PDB file of C-alpha atoms in Angstrom:
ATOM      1  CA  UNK A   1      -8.820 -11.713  -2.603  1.00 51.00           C
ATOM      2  CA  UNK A   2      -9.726  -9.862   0.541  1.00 54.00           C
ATOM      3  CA  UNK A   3     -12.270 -12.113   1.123  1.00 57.00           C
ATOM      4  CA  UNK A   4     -10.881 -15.251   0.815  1.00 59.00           C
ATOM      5  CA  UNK A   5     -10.692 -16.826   3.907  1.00 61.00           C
ATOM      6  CA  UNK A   6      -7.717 -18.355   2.897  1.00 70.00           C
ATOM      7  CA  UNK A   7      -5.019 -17.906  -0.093  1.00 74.00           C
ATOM      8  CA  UNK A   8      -5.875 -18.978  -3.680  1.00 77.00           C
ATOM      9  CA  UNK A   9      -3.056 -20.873  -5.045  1.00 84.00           C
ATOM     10  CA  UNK A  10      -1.812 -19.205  -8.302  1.00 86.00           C
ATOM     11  CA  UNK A  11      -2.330 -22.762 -10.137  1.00 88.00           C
ATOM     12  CA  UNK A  12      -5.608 -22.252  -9.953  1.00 88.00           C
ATOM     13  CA  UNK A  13      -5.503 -19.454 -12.107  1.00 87.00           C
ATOM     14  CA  UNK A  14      -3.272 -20.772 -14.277  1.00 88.00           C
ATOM     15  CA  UNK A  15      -5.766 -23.437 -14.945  1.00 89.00           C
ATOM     16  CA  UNK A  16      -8.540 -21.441 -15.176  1.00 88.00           C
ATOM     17  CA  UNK A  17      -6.613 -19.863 -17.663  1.00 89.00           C
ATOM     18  CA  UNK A  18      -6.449 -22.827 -19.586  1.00 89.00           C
ATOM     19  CA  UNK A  19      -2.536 -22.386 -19.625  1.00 84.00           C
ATOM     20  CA  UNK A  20      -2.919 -19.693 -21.393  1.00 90.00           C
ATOM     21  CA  UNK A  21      -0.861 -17.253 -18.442  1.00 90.00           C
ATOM     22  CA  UNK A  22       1.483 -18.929 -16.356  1.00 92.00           C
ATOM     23  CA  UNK A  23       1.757 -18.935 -12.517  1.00 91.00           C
ATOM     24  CA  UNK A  24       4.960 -16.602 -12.968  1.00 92.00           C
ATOM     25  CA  UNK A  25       3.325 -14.424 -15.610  1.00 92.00           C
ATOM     26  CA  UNK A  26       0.317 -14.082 -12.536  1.00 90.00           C
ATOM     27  CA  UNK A  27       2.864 -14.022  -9.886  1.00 91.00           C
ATOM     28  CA  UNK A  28       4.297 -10.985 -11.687  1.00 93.00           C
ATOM     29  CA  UNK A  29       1.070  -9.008 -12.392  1.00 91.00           C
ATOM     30  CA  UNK A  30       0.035  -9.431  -8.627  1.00 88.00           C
ATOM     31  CA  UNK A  31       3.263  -7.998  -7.794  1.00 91.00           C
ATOM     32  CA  UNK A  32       3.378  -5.012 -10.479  1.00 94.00           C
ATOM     33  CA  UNK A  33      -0.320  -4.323  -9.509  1.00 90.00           C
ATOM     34  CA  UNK A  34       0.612  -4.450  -5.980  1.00 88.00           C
ATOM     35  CA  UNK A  35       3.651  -2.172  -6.400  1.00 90.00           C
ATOM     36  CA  UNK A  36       1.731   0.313  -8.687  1.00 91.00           C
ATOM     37  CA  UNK A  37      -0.927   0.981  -5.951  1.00 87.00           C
ATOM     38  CA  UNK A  38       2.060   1.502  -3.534  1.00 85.00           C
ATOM     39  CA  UNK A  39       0.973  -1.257  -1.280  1.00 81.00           C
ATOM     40  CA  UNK A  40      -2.158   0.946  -0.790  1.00 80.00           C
ATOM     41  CA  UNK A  41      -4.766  -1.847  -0.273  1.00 78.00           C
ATOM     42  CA  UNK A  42      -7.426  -1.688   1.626  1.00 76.00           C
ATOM     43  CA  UNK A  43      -7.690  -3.627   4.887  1.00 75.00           C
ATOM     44  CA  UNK A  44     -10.533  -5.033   6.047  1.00 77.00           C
ATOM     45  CA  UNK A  45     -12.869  -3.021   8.360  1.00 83.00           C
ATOM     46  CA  UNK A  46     -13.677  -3.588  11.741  1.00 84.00           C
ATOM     47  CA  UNK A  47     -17.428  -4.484  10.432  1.00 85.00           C
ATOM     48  CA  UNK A  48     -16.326  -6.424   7.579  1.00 85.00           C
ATOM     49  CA  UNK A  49     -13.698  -8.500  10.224  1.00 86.00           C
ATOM     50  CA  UNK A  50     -16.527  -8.826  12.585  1.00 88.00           C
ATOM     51  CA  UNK A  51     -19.087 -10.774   9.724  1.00 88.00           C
ATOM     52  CA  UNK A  52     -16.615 -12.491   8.296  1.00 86.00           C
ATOM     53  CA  UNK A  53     -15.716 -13.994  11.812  1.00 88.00           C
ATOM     54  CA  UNK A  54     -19.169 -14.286  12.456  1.00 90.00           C
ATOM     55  CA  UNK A  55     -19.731 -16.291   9.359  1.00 89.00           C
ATOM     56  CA  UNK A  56     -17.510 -19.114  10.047  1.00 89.00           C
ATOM     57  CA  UNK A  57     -19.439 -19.733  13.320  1.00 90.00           C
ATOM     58  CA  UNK A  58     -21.911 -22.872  12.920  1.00 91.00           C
ATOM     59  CA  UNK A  59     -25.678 -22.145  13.409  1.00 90.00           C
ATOM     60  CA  UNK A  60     -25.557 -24.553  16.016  1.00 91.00           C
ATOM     61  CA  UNK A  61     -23.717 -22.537  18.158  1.00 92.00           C
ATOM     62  CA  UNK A  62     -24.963 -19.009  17.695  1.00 91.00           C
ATOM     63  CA  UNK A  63     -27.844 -18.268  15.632  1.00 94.00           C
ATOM     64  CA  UNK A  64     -28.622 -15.906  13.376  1.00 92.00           C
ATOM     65  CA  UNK A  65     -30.246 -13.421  15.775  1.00 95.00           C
ATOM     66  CA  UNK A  66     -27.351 -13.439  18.232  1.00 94.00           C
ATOM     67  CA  UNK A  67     -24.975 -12.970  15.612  1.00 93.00           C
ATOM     68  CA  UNK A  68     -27.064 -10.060  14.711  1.00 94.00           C
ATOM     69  CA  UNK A  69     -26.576  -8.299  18.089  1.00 94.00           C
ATOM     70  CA  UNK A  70     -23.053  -8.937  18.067  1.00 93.00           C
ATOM     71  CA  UNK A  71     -22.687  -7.126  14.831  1.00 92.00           C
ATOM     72  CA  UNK A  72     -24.315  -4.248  16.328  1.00 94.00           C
ATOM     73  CA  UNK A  73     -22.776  -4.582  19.199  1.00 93.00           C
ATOM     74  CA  UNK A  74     -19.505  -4.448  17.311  1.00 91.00           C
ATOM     75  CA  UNK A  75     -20.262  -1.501  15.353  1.00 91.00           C
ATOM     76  CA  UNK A  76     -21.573   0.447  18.303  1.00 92.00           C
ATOM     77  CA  UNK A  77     -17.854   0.160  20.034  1.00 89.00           C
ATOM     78  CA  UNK A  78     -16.309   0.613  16.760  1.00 86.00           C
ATOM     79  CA  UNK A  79     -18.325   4.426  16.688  1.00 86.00           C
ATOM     80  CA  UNK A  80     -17.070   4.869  20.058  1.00 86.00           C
ATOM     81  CA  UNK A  81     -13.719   4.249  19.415  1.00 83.00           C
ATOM     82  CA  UNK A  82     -13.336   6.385  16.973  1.00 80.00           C
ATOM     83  CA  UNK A  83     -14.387   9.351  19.326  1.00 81.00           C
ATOM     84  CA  UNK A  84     -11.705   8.434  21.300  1.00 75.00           C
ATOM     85  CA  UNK A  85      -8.222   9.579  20.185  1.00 74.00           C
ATOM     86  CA  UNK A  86      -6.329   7.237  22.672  1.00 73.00           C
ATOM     87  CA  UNK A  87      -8.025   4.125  20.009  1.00 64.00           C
ATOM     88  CA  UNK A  88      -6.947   5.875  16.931  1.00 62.00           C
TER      89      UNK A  88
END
């Protein structure tokens, strides 16, 4: 799910499912996974943020090649930062 630009409704399981498991029986194991891990889940990294927001940004309006440098760009400051304790 952490890159799903938006949620997946747990219907949609359901019915992949073919009934089979119910939304509560996935709400459930989401939450038992969830609480097993200790709410340690990974966030998304500053490079992984940056393409994904890049991604959703028409062709029209910045090609390929300028999202490119961006990306570098991005992971450039993102090394820098982390030199810098004051960002951590």
């Amino acid at each position: 799910k952490i890159h799903e630009v938006e949620a997946i409704d747990m219907a949609y399981f359901s019915d992949l499912s073919k009934g089979f498991y119910t939304v509560e029986q996935f709400t459930d194991m989401e939450q038992t996974i969830i609480t097993s891990l200790q709410w340690r889940l990974n966030p998304p990294t500053p490079c992984s943020f940056t393409q994904n927001f890049l991604s959703v940004i028409p062709g029209i309006i910045m090609s390929r090649k300028e999202k490119l440098v961006v990306l570098k760009l991005a992971r450039y400051q993102t090394e820098l930062s982390v030199r810098e304790y004051s960002f951590l």
